[in-house]
Amino acid sequence: MIPQIRGKTAMVTGGTGSIGSEIVKQLLSGGAEKVVVFSRDEIKHFMLKKRIIDERLETVVGDVRDYNSIKRAFDANDFDIIYHAAAMKHVVVCDKFPLECSRTNILGTQNVVDLARSRGIPGLIAISTDKAAAPVNVMGASKLISEAIALNSGYTCVRFGNVASSRGSVIPVFIDNLMNGNPISITNPEATRFIIGIPDAVRLVMQATEIARGGEVFILKMKAFRLGDLLDVILDASQETGIMRGRADIRETGLIAGEKLHEDLISPTEAGSLYDLGDKYVILRSADRSSLYPDIVRADLSRYTSADVSLASRSYLKEMVMHYISSIQGSHNVPGT
């Protein structure tokens, strides 16, 4: 049980997604009285209700970009806490459709925050990304602005790196291509990325729920991986499980526009406001707020990039890859089953 959510009513925007649905599970197991999932994809709502059979779960079809759409959900419920996970998150797609990205990630966040503030809802946790730190693409810039919207209203953000096996992330994309005999495009094998599993990502969200005071950004301490190393592990696992059709066609393209060789989790301007909380960091808006957190110390870091942390072991990467493969091998379309 989590005291902050026991007996409470929570909303999860984007709650049918990989991270959102895990947040839903944790809220229900943590003792929430009611969990309302708000998302625009009716098929995903249907599938979520098939996977999670719980009378406390309610699904609402709607779009955070439409103020009246989400207002109806607020009118029908007395929410105690909001988890805002709805977002456009694919870098290439966001760069191609910047207005649509902005409508979802910026306007959508503003709508959720405005309604939360107007109802006096004390807790809101917005899900963000390492792309928001020193952004170089539309998605990162939009998430940085969405962070500012939440933080300026006294709410909380959490930043993740690459969430392994989440929809559209590198492991599912590579494996899907291998299964279908399509070429794999890799930008640069030396590129590094932060990596976190879905359970660890959601654990950070739940920790933030317990200790958040508002106006801060929580960052879990994460390992990183080299893109080339992950590809090697995926190729080995695909051969081992028999899901790869024929010989892999690997194409190295070079870094694309809006892509970094190494990711950042804090920007240089945030380094002076970074504090250590043991297994995670927190960025505070002002030093005097550090007294609100037990066992907090200043973090002696001038930067925090995926080139500065320990690389995940091959066994760690293989565990994540095999977990994803096992999750899809129930399909009759998957070789080796």
CSV table of C-alpha atoms in Angstrom, one decimal:
chain,number,residue,atom,x,y,z
A,1,MET,CA,0.0,0.0,0.0
A,2,ILE,CA,1.1,3.6,-0.8
A,3,PRO,CA,-0.3,6.0,1.8
A,4,GLN,CA,-0.5,8.9,-0.7
A,5,ILE,CA,-2.9,6.9,-3.0
A,6,ARG,CA,-4.7,4.6,-0.6
A,7,GLY,CA,-8.4,5.3,-0.9
A,8,LYS,CA,-7.8,8.0,-3.5
A,9,THR,CA,-9.1,8.6,-7.0
A,10,ALA,CA,-6.4,9.0,-9.6
A,11,MET,CA,-6.4,9.9,-13.3
A,12,VAL,CA,-3.8,8.5,-15.7
A,13,THR,CA,-3.6,10.3,-19.0
A,14,GLY,CA,-2.1,8.1,-21.7
A,15,GLY,CA,-2.9,5.2,-19.4
A,16,THR,CA,-3.2,2.7,-22.1
A,17,GLY,CA,0.5,3.1,-23.1
A,18,SER,CA,3.4,1.0,-21.9
A,19,ILE,CA,4.3,3.2,-19.0
A,20,GLY,CA,0.8,4.5,-18.3
A,21,SER,CA,-0.7,1.0,-18.0
A,22,GLU,CA,2.0,0.0,-15.5
A,23,ILE,CA,1.2,3.1,-13.5
A,24,VAL,CA,-2.4,1.9,-13.5
A,25,LYS,CA,-1.4,-1.5,-12.2
A,26,GLN,CA,0.7,0.0,-9.4
A,27,LEU,CA,-2.1,2.4,-8.4
A,28,LEU,CA,-4.6,-0.4,-8.1
A,29,SER,CA,-2.2,-2.6,-6.2
A,30,GLY,CA,-1.3,0.4,-4.0
A,31,GLY,CA,-4.8,0.7,-2.7
A,32,ALA,CA,-6.4,3.4,-4.9
A,33,GLU,CA,-10.2,3.6,-4.6
A,34,LYS,CA,-10.6,4.4,-8.3
A,35,VAL,CA,-8.3,4.8,-11.3
A,36,VAL,CA,-9.5,6.6,-14.4
A,37,VAL,CA,-7.6,6.1,-17.6
A,38,PHE,CA,-7.9,8.9,-20.2
A,39,SER,CA,-6.7,8.2,-23.7
A,40,ARG,CA,-7.9,8.6,-27.3
A,41,ASP,CA,-7.4,5.1,-28.6
A,42,GLU,CA,-10.6,3.1,-28.0
A,43,ILE,CA,-9.0,-0.2,-29.1
A,44,LYS,CA,-6.3,0.2,-26.4
A,45,HIS,CA,-9.0,0.9,-23.9
A,46,PHE,CA,-10.7,-2.3,-24.8
A,47,MET,CA,-7.5,-4.3,-24.5
A,48,LEU,CA,-6.5,-2.7,-21.2
A,49,LYS,CA,-9.9,-3.7,-19.7
A,50,LYS,CA,-9.2,-7.3,-20.9
A,51,ARG,CA,-5.7,-7.3,-19.3
A,52,ILE,CA,-6.7,-5.6,-16.0
A,53,ILE,CA,-10.0,-6.9,-14.6
A,54,ASP,CA,-10.8,-4.6,-11.7
A,55,GLU,CA,-14.0,-2.9,-10.9
A,56,ARG,CA,-12.0,0.2,-9.7
A,57,LEU,CA,-10.7,0.8,-13.2
A,58,GLU,CA,-12.6,3.1,-15.5
A,59,THR,CA,-11.6,4.1,-19.0
A,60,VAL,CA,-12.5,7.3,-20.7
A,61,VAL,CA,-12.0,8.0,-24.4
A,62,GLY,CA,-10.8,11.5,-25.0
A,63,ASP,CA,-8.0,13.8,-26.1
A,64,VAL,CA,-5.8,16.0,-23.8
A,65,ARG,CA,-5.6,18.4,-26.7
A,66,ASP,CA,-9.3,19.1,-26.5
A,67,TYR,CA,-10.0,21.1,-23.3
A,68,ASN,CA,-13.7,20.2,-23.2
A,69,SER,CA,-12.9,16.6,-23.7
A,70,ILE,CA,-10.8,16.3,-20.7
A,71,LYS,CA,-12.9,18.7,-18.7
A,72,ARG,CA,-15.8,16.2,-18.9
A,73,ALA,CA,-13.6,13.6,-17.2
A,74,PHE,CA,-12.8,16.2,-14.4
A,75,ASP,CA,-16.5,17.1,-14.1
A,76,ALA,CA,-17.4,13.5,-13.6
A,77,ASN,CA,-14.8,12.7,-10.9
A,78,ASP,CA,-13.2,14.2,-7.8
A,79,PHE,CA,-9.6,13.4,-8.5
A,80,ASP,CA,-6.9,13.4,-5.8
A,81,ILE,CA,-3.9,13.0,-8.0
A,82,ILE,CA,-3.1,13.1,-11.7
A,83,TYR,CA,-0.4,11.1,-13.6
A,84,HIS,CA,0.2,12.8,-16.9
A,85,ALA,CA,1.7,10.3,-19.4
A,86,ALA,CA,-0.1,11.3,-22.6
A,87,ALA,CA,2.5,12.5,-25.1
A,88,MET,CA,3.9,12.3,-28.6
A,89,LYS,CA,7.3,10.9,-28.1
A,90,HIS,CA,8.9,9.7,-31.4
A,91,VAL,CA,11.7,12.1,-32.3
A,92,VAL,CA,11.4,11.7,-36.1
A,93,VAL,CA,7.6,12.0,-36.1
A,94,CYS,CA,7.6,15.0,-33.8
A,95,ASP,CA,10.2,16.7,-36.1
A,96,LYS,CA,8.1,16.1,-39.1
A,97,PHE,CA,4.8,17.3,-37.4
A,98,PRO,CA,5.9,19.9,-34.9
A,99,LEU,CA,2.5,21.5,-34.7
A,100,GLU,CA,0.8,18.2,-33.8
A,101,CYS,CA,3.6,17.5,-31.3
A,102,SER,CA,3.1,20.9,-29.7
A,103,ARG,CA,-0.7,20.5,-29.5
A,104,THR,CA,-0.3,17.2,-27.6
A,105,ASN,CA,2.8,17.8,-25.4
A,106,ILE,CA,2.4,21.5,-24.7
A,107,LEU,CA,-1.3,22.4,-25.1
A,108,GLY,CA,-2.3,19.0,-23.8
A,109,THR,CA,-0.2,19.5,-20.7
A,110,GLN,CA,-1.5,23.0,-20.2
A,111,ASN,CA,-5.1,21.7,-20.3
A,112,VAL,CA,-4.4,19.1,-17.8
A,113,VAL,CA,-2.6,21.4,-15.4
A,114,ASP,CA,-5.2,24.2,-15.8
A,115,LEU,CA,-8.0,21.8,-14.8
A,116,ALA,CA,-6.0,20.3,-12.0
A,117,ARG,CA,-5.3,23.8,-10.5
A,118,SER,CA,-8.9,25.0,-11.0
A,119,ARG,CA,-10.1,22.0,-9.0
A,120,GLY,CA,-7.4,22.4,-6.3
A,121,ILE,CA,-5.9,18.9,-7.0
A,122,PRO,CA,-2.8,18.8,-4.8
A,123,GLY,CA,-0.8,16.2,-6.7
A,124,LEU,CA,0.2,16.0,-10.4
A,125,ILE,CA,3.2,14.0,-11.7
A,126,ALA,CA,4.2,14.6,-15.4
A,127,ILE,CA,6.2,12.0,-17.2
A,128,SER,CA,9.1,13.5,-19.0
A,129,THR,CA,12.3,12.4,-20.9
A,130,ASP,CA,16.0,12.9,-21.1
A,131,LYS,CA,15.3,14.7,-24.4
A,132,ALA,CA,14.0,17.6,-22.4
A,133,ALA,CA,17.6,18.3,-21.0
A,134,ALA,CA,19.4,20.6,-23.4
A,135,PRO,CA,16.9,19.7,-26.2
A,136,VAL,CA,18.0,19.5,-29.9
A,137,ASN,CA,14.7,18.3,-31.4
A,138,VAL,CA,11.1,19.2,-31.4
A,139,MET,CA,10.0,16.4,-29.1
A,140,GLY,CA,12.7,17.4,-26.5
A,141,ALA,CA,11.8,21.1,-26.7
A,142,SER,CA,8.1,20.4,-26.3
A,143,LYS,CA,8.8,18.2,-23.3
A,144,LEU,CA,11.0,20.9,-21.8
A,145,ILE,CA,8.1,23.4,-22.1
A,146,SER,CA,5.6,20.9,-20.7
A,147,GLU,CA,7.9,20.4,-17.7
A,148,ALA,CA,7.9,24.2,-17.2
A,149,ILE,CA,4.1,24.2,-17.3
A,150,ALA,CA,3.9,21.6,-14.6
A,151,LEU,CA,6.7,23.0,-12.4
A,152,ASN,CA,5.4,26.6,-12.6
A,153,SER,CA,2.1,25.4,-11.2
A,154,GLY,CA,3.8,23.7,-8.3
A,155,TYR,CA,3.6,20.2,-9.7
A,156,THR,CA,6.2,17.5,-10.2
A,157,CYS,CA,8.0,15.9,-13.1
A,158,VAL,CA,10.0,12.7,-13.6
A,159,ARG,CA,12.6,12.2,-16.3
A,160,PHE,CA,13.3,8.8,-17.9
A,161,GLY,CA,15.9,7.6,-20.4
A,162,ASN,CA,15.1,4.9,-23.0
A,163,VAL,CA,12.4,2.8,-21.4
A,164,ALA,CA,13.2,-0.7,-22.5
A,165,SER,CA,10.4,-2.5,-24.4
A,166,SER,CA,8.1,0.4,-24.4
A,167,ARG,CA,6.2,0.9,-27.6
A,168,GLY,CA,8.3,2.5,-30.3
A,169,SER,CA,11.6,2.1,-28.4
A,170,VAL,CA,14.7,0.6,-29.9
A,171,ILE,CA,14.3,-3.0,-28.7
A,172,PRO,CA,10.8,-3.5,-30.2
A,173,VAL,CA,11.7,-1.7,-33.4
A,174,PHE,CA,14.9,-3.8,-34.0
A,175,ILE,CA,13.2,-7.1,-33.2
A,176,ASP,CA,10.1,-6.2,-35.3
A,177,ASN,CA,12.4,-5.6,-38.3
A,178,LEU,CA,14.2,-8.9,-37.7
A,179,MET,CA,11.0,-10.8,-37.5
A,180,ASN,CA,9.7,-9.3,-40.7
A,181,GLY,CA,13.0,-9.6,-42.6
A,182,ASN,CA,13.3,-5.8,-42.9
A,183,PRO,CA,16.7,-4.0,-42.7
A,184,ILE,CA,17.8,-2.5,-39.4
A,185,SER,CA,18.9,1.1,-39.6
A,186,ILE,CA,21.4,2.0,-36.9
A,187,THR,CA,22.6,5.6,-36.7
A,188,ASN,CA,25.9,5.1,-34.9
A,189,PRO,CA,27.0,2.0,-33.0
A,190,GLU,CA,29.1,4.3,-30.6
A,191,ALA,CA,26.0,6.3,-29.6
A,192,THR,CA,25.0,5.8,-26.0
A,193,ARG,CA,21.6,6.0,-24.4
A,194,PHE,CA,20.3,5.8,-20.9
A,195,ILE,CA,18.2,2.6,-20.3
A,196,ILE,CA,15.6,1.8,-17.7
A,197,GLY,CA,13.0,-1.0,-17.5
A,198,ILE,CA,9.3,-0.2,-17.3
A,199,PRO,CA,9.0,-1.5,-13.6
A,200,ASP,CA,12.0,0.7,-12.5
A,201,ALA,CA,10.5,3.7,-14.4
A,202,VAL,CA,7.2,3.3,-12.7
A,203,ARG,CA,8.9,2.7,-9.3
A,204,LEU,CA,10.4,6.2,-9.7
A,205,VAL,CA,6.9,7.5,-10.3
A,206,MET,CA,5.6,5.9,-7.2
A,207,GLN,CA,8.6,7.1,-5.1
A,208,ALA,CA,7.9,10.6,-6.4
A,209,THR,CA,4.3,10.2,-5.3
A,210,GLU,CA,5.4,9.6,-1.8
A,211,ILE,CA,8.1,12.3,-1.4
A,212,ALA,CA,7.2,15.1,-3.9
A,213,ARG,CA,6.7,18.5,-2.5
A,214,GLY,CA,6.0,20.2,-5.8
A,215,GLY,CA,8.1,22.1,-8.3
A,216,GLU,CA,10.8,19.5,-8.7
A,217,VAL,CA,12.2,17.1,-11.2
A,218,PHE,CA,13.1,13.5,-10.1
A,219,ILE,CA,15.7,11.6,-12.1
A,220,LEU,CA,16.5,7.9,-11.4
A,221,LYS,CA,20.2,7.0,-11.5
A,222,MET,CA,20.4,4.9,-14.6
A,223,LYS,CA,22.9,2.8,-16.6
A,224,ALA,CA,23.6,3.4,-20.3
A,225,PHE,CA,24.2,1.2,-23.3
A,226,ARG,CA,26.1,1.5,-26.6
A,227,LEU,CA,23.7,1.1,-29.5
A,228,GLY,CA,26.1,-1.3,-31.2
A,229,ASP,CA,26.3,-3.5,-28.0
A,230,LEU,CA,22.5,-3.7,-27.8
A,231,LEU,CA,22.3,-4.6,-31.5
A,232,ASP,CA,24.7,-7.5,-30.9
A,233,VAL,CA,22.7,-8.8,-28.0
A,234,ILE,CA,19.5,-8.5,-30.0
A,235,LEU,CA,21.0,-10.5,-32.9
A,236,ASP,CA,22.3,-13.2,-30.6
A,237,ALA,CA,18.9,-13.5,-28.8
A,238,SER,CA,17.0,-13.5,-32.1
A,239,GLN,CA,19.1,-16.4,-33.4
A,240,GLU,CA,18.8,-18.2,-30.1
A,241,THR,CA,15.0,-17.9,-30.1
A,242,GLY,CA,14.6,-18.5,-33.8
A,243,ILE,CA,12.6,-15.3,-34.5
A,244,MET,CA,15.1,-13.9,-37.1
A,245,ARG,CA,14.2,-14.7,-40.7
A,246,GLY,CA,17.4,-15.1,-42.7
A,247,ARG,CA,20.4,-13.0,-42.4
A,248,ALA,CA,20.2,-9.6,-40.8
A,249,ASP,CA,20.6,-6.6,-43.1
A,250,ILE,CA,22.3,-3.9,-41.0
A,251,ARG,CA,22.6,-0.4,-42.3
A,252,GLU,CA,24.5,2.3,-40.6
A,253,THR,CA,23.1,5.8,-41.5
A,254,GLY,CA,24.9,8.2,-39.2
A,255,LEU,CA,23.3,10.5,-36.7
A,256,ILE,CA,20.1,12.0,-37.9
A,257,ALA,CA,19.0,15.7,-37.4
A,258,GLY,CA,18.0,16.3,-33.9
A,259,GLU,CA,19.9,13.3,-32.5
A,260,LYS,CA,22.8,13.4,-30.0
A,261,LEU,CA,25.7,11.0,-29.8
A,262,HIS,CA,25.2,10.9,-26.0
A,263,GLU,CA,22.0,11.9,-24.2
A,264,ASP,CA,21.8,14.4,-21.3
A,265,LEU,CA,19.7,14.0,-18.2
A,266,ILE,CA,20.4,17.4,-16.8
A,267,SER,CA,21.3,20.6,-18.6
A,268,PRO,CA,24.4,22.7,-17.6
A,269,THR,CA,22.1,25.3,-16.0
A,270,GLU,CA,20.4,22.6,-13.9
A,271,ALA,CA,23.7,21.2,-12.5
A,272,GLY,CA,23.8,23.8,-9.7
A,273,SER,CA,20.3,22.8,-8.6
A,274,LEU,CA,20.9,19.1,-8.5
A,275,TYR,CA,20.6,17.1,-5.3
A,276,ASP,CA,21.3,13.5,-4.4
A,277,LEU,CA,18.6,11.3,-2.9
A,278,GLY,CA,20.5,8.0,-2.9
A,279,ASP,CA,19.1,6.0,-5.9
A,280,LYS,CA,17.9,9.1,-7.6
A,281,TYR,CA,18.6,12.8,-8.2
A,282,VAL,CA,16.2,15.7,-7.8
A,283,ILE,CA,16.4,19.2,-9.4
A,284,LEU,CA,15.0,21.8,-7.1
A,285,ARG,CA,13.9,25.3,-8.1
A,286,SER,CA,15.6,26.9,-5.0
A,287,ALA,CA,18.1,25.7,-2.5
A,288,ASP,CA,15.9,26.6,0.5
A,289,ARG,CA,13.5,23.8,-0.5
A,290,SER,CA,16.2,21.2,0.2
A,291,SER,CA,15.1,21.2,3.8
A,292,LEU,CA,11.8,19.6,2.7
A,293,TYR,CA,13.5,16.3,1.8
A,294,PRO,CA,15.2,13.9,4.3
A,295,ASP,CA,18.7,12.8,3.7
A,296,ILE,CA,19.4,15.1,0.8
A,297,VAL,CA,22.8,16.4,-0.2
A,298,ARG,CA,24.1,18.5,-3.0
A,299,ALA,CA,25.2,16.5,-6.1
A,300,ASP,CA,28.7,17.2,-7.2
A,301,LEU,CA,28.1,17.0,-10.9
A,302,SER,CA,28.7,19.5,-13.7
A,303,ARG,CA,27.0,17.2,-16.2
A,304,TYR,CA,25.1,13.9,-16.4
A,305,THR,CA,25.2,12.3,-19.8
A,306,SER,CA,25.0,8.7,-21.0
A,307,ALA,CA,28.8,8.8,-21.7
A,308,ASP,CA,29.5,9.5,-18.0
A,309,VAL,CA,27.7,6.5,-16.4
A,310,SER,CA,28.4,2.8,-16.2
A,311,LEU,CA,27.4,0.8,-19.2
A,312,ALA,CA,24.9,-1.9,-18.7
A,313,SER,CA,26.3,-5.5,-18.9
A,314,ARG,CA,25.4,-7.7,-21.8
A,315,SER,CA,23.6,-10.0,-19.4
A,316,TYR,CA,21.4,-7.0,-18.3
A,317,LEU,CA,20.7,-6.1,-21.9
A,318,LYS,CA,19.9,-9.7,-22.8
A,319,GLU,CA,17.5,-10.0,-19.9
A,320,MET,CA,15.5,-7.0,-21.2
A,321,VAL,CA,15.6,-8.3,-24.8
A,322,MET,CA,14.5,-11.8,-23.8
A,323,HIS,CA,11.7,-10.4,-21.6
A,324,TYR,CA,10.4,-8.5,-24.7
A,325,ILE,CA,10.7,-11.6,-26.9
A,326,SER,CA,8.9,-13.8,-24.5
A,327,SER,CA,6.1,-11.2,-24.2
A,328,ILE,CA,5.4,-11.4,-27.9
A,329,GLN,CA,5.9,-15.1,-28.5
A,330,GLY,CA,2.3,-15.8,-27.7
A,331,SER,CA,1.4,-14.4,-31.2
A,332,HIS,CA,1.0,-17.0,-34.0
A,333,ASN,CA,3.0,-14.6,-36.2
A,334,VAL,CA,6.1,-14.9,-34.2
A,335,PRO,CA,8.6,-17.6,-35.4
A,336,GLY,CA,10.0,-20.0,-32.9
A,337,THR,CA,6.7,-20.5,-31.0
